[in-house]
Coordinates of C-alpha atoms and ligand atoms in Angstrom, one line a residue:
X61 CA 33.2 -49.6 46.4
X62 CA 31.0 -49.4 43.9
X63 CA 30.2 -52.7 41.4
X64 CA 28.5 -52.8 38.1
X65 CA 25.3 -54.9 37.4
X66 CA 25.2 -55.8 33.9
X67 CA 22.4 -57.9 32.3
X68 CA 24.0 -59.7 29.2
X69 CA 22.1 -60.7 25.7
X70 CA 21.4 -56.9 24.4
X71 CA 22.8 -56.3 21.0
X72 CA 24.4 -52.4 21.0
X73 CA 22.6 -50.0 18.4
X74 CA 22.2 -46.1 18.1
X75 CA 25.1 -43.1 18.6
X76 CA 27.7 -42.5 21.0
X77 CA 29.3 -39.6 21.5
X78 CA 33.6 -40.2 21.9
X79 CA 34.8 -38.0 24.7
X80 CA 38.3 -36.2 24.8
X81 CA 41.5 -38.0 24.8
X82 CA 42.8 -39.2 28.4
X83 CA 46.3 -39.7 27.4
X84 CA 46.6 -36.6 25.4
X85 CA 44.8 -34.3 28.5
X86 CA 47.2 -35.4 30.9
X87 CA 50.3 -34.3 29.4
X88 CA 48.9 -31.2 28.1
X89 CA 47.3 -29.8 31.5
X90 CA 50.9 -30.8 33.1
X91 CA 52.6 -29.0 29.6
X92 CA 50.4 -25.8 30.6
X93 CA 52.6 -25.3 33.2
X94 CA 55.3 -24.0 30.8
X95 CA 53.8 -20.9 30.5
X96 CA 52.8 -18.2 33.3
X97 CA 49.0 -16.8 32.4
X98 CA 46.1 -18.6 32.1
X99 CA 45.3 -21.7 29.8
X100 CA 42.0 -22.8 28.7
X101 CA 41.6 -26.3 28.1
X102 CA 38.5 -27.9 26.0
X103 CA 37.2 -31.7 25.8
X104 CA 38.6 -32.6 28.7
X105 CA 36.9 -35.5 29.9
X106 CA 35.6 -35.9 33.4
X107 CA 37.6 -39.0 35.0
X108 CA 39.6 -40.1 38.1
X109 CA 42.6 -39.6 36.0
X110 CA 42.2 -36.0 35.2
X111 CA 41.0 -35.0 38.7
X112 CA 44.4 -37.0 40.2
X113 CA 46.7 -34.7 37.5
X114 CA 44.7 -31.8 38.6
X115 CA 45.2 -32.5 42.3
X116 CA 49.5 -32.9 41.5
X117 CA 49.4 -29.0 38.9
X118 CA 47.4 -27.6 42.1
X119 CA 50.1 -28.6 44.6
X120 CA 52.8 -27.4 42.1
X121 CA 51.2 -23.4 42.4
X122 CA 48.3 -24.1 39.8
X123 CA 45.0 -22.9 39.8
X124 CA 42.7 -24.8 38.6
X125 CA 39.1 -25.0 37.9
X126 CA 37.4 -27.4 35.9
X127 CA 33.9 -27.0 34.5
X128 CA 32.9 -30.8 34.1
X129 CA 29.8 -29.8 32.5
X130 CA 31.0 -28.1 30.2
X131 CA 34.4 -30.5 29.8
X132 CA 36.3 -27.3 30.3
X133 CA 39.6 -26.4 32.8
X134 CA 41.4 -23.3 33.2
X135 CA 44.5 -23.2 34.7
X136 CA 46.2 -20.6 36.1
X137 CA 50.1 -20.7 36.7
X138 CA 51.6 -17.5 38.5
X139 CA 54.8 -19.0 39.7
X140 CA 55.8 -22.6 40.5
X141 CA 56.2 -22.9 44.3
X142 CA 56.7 -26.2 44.4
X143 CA 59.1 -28.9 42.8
X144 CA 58.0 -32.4 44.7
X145 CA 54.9 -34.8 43.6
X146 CA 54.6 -36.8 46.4
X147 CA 54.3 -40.7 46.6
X148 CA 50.7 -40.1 47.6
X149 CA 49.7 -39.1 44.6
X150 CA 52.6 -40.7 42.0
X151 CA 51.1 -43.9 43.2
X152 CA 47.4 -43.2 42.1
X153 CA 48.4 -42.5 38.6
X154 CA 52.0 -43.1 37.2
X155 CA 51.1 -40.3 34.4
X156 CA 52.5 -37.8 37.5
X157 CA 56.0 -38.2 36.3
X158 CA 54.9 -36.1 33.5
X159 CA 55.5 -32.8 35.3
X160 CA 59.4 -33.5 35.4
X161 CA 59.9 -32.0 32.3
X162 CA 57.8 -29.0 32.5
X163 CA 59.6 -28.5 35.9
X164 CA 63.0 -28.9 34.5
X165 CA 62.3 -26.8 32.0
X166 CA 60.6 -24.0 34.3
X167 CA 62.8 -24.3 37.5
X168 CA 65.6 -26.8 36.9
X169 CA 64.5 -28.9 39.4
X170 CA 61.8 -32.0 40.2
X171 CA 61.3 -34.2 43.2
X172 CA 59.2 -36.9 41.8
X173 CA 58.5 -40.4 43.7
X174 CA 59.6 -42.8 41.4
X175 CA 56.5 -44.9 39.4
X176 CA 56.5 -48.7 41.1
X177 CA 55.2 -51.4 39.1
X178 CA 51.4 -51.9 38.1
X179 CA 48.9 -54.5 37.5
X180 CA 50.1 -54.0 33.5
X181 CA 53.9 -55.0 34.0
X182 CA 56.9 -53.5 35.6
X183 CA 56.8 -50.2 33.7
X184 CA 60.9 -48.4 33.8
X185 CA 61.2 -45.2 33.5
X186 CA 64.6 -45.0 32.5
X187 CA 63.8 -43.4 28.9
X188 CA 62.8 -40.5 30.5
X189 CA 65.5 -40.0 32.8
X190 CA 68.5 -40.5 30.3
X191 CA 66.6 -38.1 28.0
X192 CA 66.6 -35.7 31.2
X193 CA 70.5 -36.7 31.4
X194 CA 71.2 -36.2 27.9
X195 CA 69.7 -32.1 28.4
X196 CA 71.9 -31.8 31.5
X197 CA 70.4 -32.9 34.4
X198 CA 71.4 -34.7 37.2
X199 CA 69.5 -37.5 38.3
X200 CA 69.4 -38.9 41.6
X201 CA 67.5 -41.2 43.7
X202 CA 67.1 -40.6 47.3
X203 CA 64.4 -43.1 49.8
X204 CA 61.8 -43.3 46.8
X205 CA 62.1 -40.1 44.8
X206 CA 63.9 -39.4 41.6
X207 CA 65.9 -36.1 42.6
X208 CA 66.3 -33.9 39.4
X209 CA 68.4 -30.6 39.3
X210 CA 69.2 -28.4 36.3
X211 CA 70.5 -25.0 34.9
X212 CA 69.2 -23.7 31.9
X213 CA 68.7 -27.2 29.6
X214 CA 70.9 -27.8 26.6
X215 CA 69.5 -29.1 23.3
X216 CA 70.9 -32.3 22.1
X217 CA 70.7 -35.3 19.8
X218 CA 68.9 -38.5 21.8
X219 CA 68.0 -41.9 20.3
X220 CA 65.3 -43.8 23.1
X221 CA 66.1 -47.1 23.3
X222 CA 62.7 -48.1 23.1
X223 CA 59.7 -46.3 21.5
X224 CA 57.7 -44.7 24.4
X225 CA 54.8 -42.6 24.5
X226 CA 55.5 -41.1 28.1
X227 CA 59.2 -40.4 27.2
X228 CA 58.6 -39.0 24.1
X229 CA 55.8 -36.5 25.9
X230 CA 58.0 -35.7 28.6
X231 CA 61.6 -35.1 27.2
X232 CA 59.8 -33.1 24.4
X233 CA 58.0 -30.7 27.3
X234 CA 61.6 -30.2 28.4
X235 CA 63.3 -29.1 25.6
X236 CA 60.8 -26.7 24.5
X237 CA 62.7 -24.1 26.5
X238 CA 66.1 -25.3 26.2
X239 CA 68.6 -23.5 24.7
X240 CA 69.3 -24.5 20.9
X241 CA 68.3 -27.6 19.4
X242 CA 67.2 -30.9 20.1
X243 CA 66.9 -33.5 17.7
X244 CA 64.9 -36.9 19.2
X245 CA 65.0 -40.2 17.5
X246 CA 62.8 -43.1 18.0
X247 CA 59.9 -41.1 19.1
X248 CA 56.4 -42.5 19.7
X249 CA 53.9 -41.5 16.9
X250 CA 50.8 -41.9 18.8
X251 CA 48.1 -39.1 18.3
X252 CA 48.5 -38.3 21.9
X253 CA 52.0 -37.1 21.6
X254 CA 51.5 -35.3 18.5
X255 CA 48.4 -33.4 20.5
X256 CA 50.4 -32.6 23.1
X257 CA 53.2 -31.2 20.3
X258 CA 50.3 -29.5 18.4
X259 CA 49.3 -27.3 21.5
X260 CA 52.8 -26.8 22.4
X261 CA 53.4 -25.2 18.7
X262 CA 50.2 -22.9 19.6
X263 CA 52.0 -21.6 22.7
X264 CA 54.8 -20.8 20.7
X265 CA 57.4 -24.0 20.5
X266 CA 59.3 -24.7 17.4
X267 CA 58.7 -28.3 16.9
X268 CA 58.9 -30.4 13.5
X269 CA 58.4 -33.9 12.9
X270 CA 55.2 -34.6 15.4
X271 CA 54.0 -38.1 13.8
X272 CA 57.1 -39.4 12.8
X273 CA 59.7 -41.0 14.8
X274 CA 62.2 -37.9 14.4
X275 CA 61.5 -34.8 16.1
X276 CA 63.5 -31.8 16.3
X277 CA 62.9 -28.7 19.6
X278 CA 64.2 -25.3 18.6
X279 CA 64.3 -24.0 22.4
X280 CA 62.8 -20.5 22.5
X281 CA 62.8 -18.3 25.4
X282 CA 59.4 -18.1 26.6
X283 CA 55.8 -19.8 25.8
X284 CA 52.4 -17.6 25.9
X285 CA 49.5 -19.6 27.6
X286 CA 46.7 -20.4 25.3
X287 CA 42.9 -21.7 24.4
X288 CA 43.4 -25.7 23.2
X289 CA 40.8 -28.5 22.6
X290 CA 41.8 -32.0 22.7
X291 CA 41.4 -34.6 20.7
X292 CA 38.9 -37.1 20.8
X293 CA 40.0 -40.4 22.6
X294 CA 41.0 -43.3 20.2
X295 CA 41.1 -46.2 22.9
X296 CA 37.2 -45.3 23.9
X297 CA 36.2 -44.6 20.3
X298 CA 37.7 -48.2 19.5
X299 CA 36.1 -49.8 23.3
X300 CA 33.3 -48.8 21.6
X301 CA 33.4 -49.8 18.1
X302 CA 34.7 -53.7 19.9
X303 CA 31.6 -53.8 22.5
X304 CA 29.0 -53.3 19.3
X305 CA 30.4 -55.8 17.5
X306 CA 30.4 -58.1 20.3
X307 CA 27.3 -57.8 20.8
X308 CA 26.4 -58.5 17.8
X309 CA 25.1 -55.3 17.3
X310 CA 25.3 -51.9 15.1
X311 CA 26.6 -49.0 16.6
X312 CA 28.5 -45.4 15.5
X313 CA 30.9 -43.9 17.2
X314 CA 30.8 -40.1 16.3
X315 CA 33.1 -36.8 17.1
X316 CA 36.1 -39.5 16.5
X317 CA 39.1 -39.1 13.9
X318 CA 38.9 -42.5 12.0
X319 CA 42.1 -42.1 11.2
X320 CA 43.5 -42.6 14.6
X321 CA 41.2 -45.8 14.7
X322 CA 42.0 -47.3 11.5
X323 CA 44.3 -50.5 13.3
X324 CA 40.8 -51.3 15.2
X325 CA 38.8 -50.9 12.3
X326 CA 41.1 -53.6 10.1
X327 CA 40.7 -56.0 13.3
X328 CA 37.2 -55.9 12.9
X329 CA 37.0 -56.2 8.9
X330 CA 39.7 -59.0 9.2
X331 CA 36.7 -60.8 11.7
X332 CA 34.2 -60.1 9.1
X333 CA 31.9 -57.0 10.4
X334 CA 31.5 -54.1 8.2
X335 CA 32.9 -51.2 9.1
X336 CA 32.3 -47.7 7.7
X337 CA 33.5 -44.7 8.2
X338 CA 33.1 -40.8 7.2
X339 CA 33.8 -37.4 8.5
X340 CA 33.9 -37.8 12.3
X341 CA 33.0 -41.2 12.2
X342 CA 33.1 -44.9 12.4
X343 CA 30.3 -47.7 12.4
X344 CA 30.6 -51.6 12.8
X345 CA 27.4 -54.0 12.0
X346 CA 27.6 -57.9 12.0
X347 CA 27.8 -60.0 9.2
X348 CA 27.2 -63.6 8.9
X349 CA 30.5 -64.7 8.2
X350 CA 32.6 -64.1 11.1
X351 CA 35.8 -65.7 12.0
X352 CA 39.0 -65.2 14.2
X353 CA 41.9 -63.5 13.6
X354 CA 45.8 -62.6 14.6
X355 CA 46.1 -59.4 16.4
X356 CA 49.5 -57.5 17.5
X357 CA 49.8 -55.0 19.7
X358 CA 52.6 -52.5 18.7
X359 CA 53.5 -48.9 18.4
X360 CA 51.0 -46.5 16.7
X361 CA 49.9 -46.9 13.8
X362 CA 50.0 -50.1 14.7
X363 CA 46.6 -52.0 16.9
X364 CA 47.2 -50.2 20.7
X365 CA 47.6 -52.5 23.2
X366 CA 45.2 -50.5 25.0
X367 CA 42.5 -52.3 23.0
X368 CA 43.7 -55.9 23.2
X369 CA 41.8 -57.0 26.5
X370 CA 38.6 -55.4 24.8
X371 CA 39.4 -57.4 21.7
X372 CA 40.1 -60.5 23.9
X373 CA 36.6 -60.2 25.5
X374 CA 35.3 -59.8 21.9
X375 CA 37.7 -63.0 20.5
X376 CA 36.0 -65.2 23.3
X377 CA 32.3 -65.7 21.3
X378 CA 33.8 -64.8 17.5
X379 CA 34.3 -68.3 15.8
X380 CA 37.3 -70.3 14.7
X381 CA 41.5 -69.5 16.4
X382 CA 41.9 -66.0 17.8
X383 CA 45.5 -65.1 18.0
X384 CA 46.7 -62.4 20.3
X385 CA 50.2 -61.1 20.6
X386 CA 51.2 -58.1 23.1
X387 CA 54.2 -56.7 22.5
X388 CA 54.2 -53.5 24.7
X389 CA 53.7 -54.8 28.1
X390 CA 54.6 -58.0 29.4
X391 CA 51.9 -58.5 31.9
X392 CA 48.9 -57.3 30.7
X393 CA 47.0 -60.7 30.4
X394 CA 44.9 -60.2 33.8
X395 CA 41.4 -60.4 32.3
X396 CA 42.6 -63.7 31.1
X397 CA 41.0 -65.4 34.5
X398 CA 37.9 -63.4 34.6
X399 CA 37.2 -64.1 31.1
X400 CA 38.0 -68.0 31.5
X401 CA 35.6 -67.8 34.8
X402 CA 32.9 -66.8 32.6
X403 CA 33.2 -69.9 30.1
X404 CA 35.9 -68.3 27.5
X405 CA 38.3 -70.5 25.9
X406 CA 41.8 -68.9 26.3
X407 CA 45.4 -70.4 26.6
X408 CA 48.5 -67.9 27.4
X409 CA 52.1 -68.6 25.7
X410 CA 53.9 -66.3 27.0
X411 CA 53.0 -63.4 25.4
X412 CA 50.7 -64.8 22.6
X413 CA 47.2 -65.8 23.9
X414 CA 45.3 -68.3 22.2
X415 CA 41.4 -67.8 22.2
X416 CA 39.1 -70.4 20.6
X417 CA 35.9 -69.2 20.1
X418 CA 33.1 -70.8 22.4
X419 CA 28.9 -70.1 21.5
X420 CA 28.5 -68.0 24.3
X421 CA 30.0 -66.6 27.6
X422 CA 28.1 -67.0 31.1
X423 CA 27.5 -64.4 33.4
X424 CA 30.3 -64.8 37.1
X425 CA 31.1 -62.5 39.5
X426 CA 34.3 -61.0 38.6
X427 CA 36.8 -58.2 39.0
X428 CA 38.8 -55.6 36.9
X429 CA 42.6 -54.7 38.0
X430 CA 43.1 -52.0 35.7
X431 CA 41.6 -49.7 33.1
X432 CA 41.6 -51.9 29.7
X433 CA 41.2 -55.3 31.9
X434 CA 38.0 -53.8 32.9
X435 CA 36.3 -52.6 29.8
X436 CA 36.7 -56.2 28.8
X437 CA 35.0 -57.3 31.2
X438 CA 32.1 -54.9 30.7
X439 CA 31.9 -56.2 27.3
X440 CA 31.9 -59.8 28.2
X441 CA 29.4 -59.1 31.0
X442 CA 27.6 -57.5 27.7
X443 CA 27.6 -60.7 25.7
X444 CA 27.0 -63.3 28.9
X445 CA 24.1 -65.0 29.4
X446 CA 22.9 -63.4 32.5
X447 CA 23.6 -61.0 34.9
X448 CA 27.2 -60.3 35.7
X449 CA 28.6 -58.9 38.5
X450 CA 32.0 -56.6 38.3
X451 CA 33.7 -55.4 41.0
X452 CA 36.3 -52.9 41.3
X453 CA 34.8 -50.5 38.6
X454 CA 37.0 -47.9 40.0
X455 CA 39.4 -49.1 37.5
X456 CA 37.1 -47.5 34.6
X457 CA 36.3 -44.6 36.2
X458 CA 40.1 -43.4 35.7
X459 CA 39.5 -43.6 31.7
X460 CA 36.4 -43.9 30.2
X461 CA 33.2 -41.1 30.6
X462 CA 30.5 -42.2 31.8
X463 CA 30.6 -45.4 31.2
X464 CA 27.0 -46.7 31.9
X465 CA 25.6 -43.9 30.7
X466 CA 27.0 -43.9 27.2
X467 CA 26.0 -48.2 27.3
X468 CA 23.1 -47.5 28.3
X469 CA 22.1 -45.0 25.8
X470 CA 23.0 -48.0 23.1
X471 CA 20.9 -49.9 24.4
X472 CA 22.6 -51.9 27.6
X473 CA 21.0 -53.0 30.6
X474 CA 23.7 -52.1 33.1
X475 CA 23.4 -50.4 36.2
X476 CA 25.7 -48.7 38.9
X477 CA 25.5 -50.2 42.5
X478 CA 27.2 -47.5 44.9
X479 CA 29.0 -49.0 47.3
X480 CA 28.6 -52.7 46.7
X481 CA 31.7 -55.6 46.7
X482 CA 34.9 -55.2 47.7
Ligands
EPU628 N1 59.4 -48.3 28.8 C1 60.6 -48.4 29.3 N2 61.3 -47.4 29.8 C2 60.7 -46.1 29.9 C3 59.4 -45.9 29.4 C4 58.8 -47.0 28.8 O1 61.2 -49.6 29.3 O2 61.4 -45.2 30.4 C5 58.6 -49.4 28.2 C6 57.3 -49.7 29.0 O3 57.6 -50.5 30.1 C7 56.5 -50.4 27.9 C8 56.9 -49.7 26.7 O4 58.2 -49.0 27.0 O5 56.9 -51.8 27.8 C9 55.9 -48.6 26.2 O6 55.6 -47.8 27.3 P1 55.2 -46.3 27.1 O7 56.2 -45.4 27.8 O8 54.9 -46.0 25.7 O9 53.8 -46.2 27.9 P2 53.4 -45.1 28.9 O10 53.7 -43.7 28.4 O11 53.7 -45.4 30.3 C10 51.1 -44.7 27.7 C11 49.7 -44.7 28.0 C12 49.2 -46.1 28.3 C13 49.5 -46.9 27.0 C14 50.9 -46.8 26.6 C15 51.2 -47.5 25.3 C16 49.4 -42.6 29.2 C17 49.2 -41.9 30.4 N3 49.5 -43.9 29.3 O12 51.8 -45.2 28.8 O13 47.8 -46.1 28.6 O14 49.1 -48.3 27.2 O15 51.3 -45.5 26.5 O16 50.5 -47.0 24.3 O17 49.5 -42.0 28.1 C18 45.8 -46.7 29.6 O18 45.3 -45.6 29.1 O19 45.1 -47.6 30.1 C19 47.3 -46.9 29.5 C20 47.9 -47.8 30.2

């Protein structure tokens, strides 16, 4: 397995470019399966993640091919000769259950293993499923898979029980093609799922609402494959933005929408760097007079909880009480122990973490257990005195470009060791 070598001390300065969105890709190359023809997909970054959701449209009866180079997949959907994601690959990446609504919607029926827990917390799925229920489908669970069968969907009124991106994404890909209307309450507003809705509406659903918590389907008959960039990713765009400013440095982040980022960008102002922002987007320098701060993790708009481990690894050196609070998943604190290992300062309450701010971190051997863990750890390797170790870096690959590259380019001193650690 590979490991990442990282040199701390360098403070992060010049441009980096923000890649497409992971978490609005994968629903949308799954959503292009709604349509037969062939779909053209833009900005789609190159990671594990995409290549995984690739892998699960391809054993489905889609053809793809993706242009990394040029960021760019087509897919081509004929018929759908297949219903069943096998555990194989629903274990690599829970975003698989994704294809259970386009399937539902498509051929009234999905096999799907059913998502087990993950290093982040135990992660239901039950949203989902009663949203399925509540278009008229039966759900059953047989030795591991979730067993879905369907006629034509009915539209409906559901209220989640809990806000959730996933849900949200999925139920909305079924109702597309149901017949008459659905109305969903207590939707997620993140800019993923409106991406998703926004390329939807281009292949001809009626949707209103995307962005607010109420959205209503009218089903139509048929969708018309189309040509669709995506958005540019928040969660890197904000990675970003937290590894410059813990590095004391002065970076910009550009091809972002500072609007999605705005949560980030009032963590950092609350700390005391400057942040600016234009068109496409968003810089952070340093100031003098920085001190901690209280961040929450909650629902869009509010600060993703994809960004509290990088804003832990950032808390550990920044002055004063830094108060965390992570509201969306109740587990997703491993970094704490890597972070401690390097000399930060951090006690867990249940699910508020205190972090007192210590003068500096110290380079350790240590080792990411999932995506957001493990940019904090790049950025505290960033900051340590010394050369850090990380292994594990697979975890990155799933969500974040060219990681080393795009560092490196600002300035890092990190380097990819193929095949090294455990
Ligand atoms: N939840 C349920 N039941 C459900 C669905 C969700 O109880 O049926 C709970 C979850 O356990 C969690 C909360 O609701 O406590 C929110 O989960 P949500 O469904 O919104 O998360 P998700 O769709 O599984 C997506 C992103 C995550 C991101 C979360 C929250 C994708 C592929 N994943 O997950 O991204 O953290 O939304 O914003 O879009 C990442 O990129 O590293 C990542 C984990």
């Amino acid at each position: 397995m590979d490991t990442y070598l990282i040199r701390g001390g360098t403070r992060l300065s010049g441009e980096v470019k923000i890649s497409g969105a992971k978490n609005a890709a994968l629903p949308i190359i799954v959503g292009s399966l709604l349509a037969d023809g062939e779909t053209v997909l833009d900005n789609v970054p190159d990671l594990k993640d995409i290549h995984t959701i690739i892998q699960v449209i391809r054993c489905l009866g889609a053809e793809c091919d993706f242009d990394t180079a040029a960021n760019r997949l087509t897919i081509k959907v004929n018929s759908i000769k297949n219903a069943e994601v096998p555990y194989e690959l629903v274990k690599t990446m829970r975003a698989s259950i994704y294809v259970m609504g386009p399937l539902l919607a498509r051929i009234g029926q999905a096999d799907v293993s059913l998502p087990g827990g993950c290093a982040i917390g135990e992660r239901p799925v039950d949203i989902h499923l009663t949203g399925f229920e509540a278009l008229g489908t039966t759900i059953s669970l047989e030795h591991g898979y979730i067993k879905a069968r369907a006629g034509r969907l009915n539209g409906m009124q559901f209220k989640m029980r809990g806000i959730s991106v996933g849900a949200t994404a999925n139920i909305m890909m079924a109702a597309v093609l149901a017949r008459g209307k659905t109305v969903l309450e207590n939707c997620a507003r993140e800019p993923d799922v409106v991406d998703l809705g926004n390329f939807l509406v281009k292949m001809g659903a009626k949707i209103s609402g995307l962005g607010s918590d109420l959205i209503e389907i009218e089903g139509v008959k048929r969708l018309e494959p189309v040509s669709y960039s995506i958005i540019p990713d928040r969660i890197e765009a904000g990675t970003y933005l937290i590894a410059g400013a813990a590095t004391k440095g002065e970076i910009t982040v550009k091809s972002a929408i500072p609007e999605h980022i705005v949560a980030c960008m009032d963590a950092l102002k609350d700390m005391g760097f400057v942040v600016d922002s234009g068109a496409d987007r968003v810089s952070v320098k340093t100031s003098h007079k920085l001190s901690g701060t209280l961040v929450k993790t909650l629902p869009y708009p509010g600060f993703p909880t994809d960004l509290q481990a990088p804003m832990m690894a950032l808390s550990a050196t920044i002055p004063g009480i830094n108060v965390i609070v992570e509201t969306i998943f109740e587990n997703r604190f491993t970094h704490v122990a890597e972070l401690r290992r390097m000399g930060a300062d951090i006690t867990v309450e249940g699910n508020v973490v205190i972090v007192k701010g210590v003068e500096k971190l110290s380079s350790a051997p240590i080792m990411m257990s999932d995506l957001r863990a493990g940019a904090a750890l790049v950025i505290a390797g960033l900051i340590a005195e010394g050369e850090t170790e990380i292994r594990r870096i697979y975890h990155c690959d799933r969500g974040y470009e060219r990681l080393e590259n795009k560092l490196s380019v600002l300035g890092a001193d990190i380097r990819r060791v193929k095949g090294g650690g455990l």
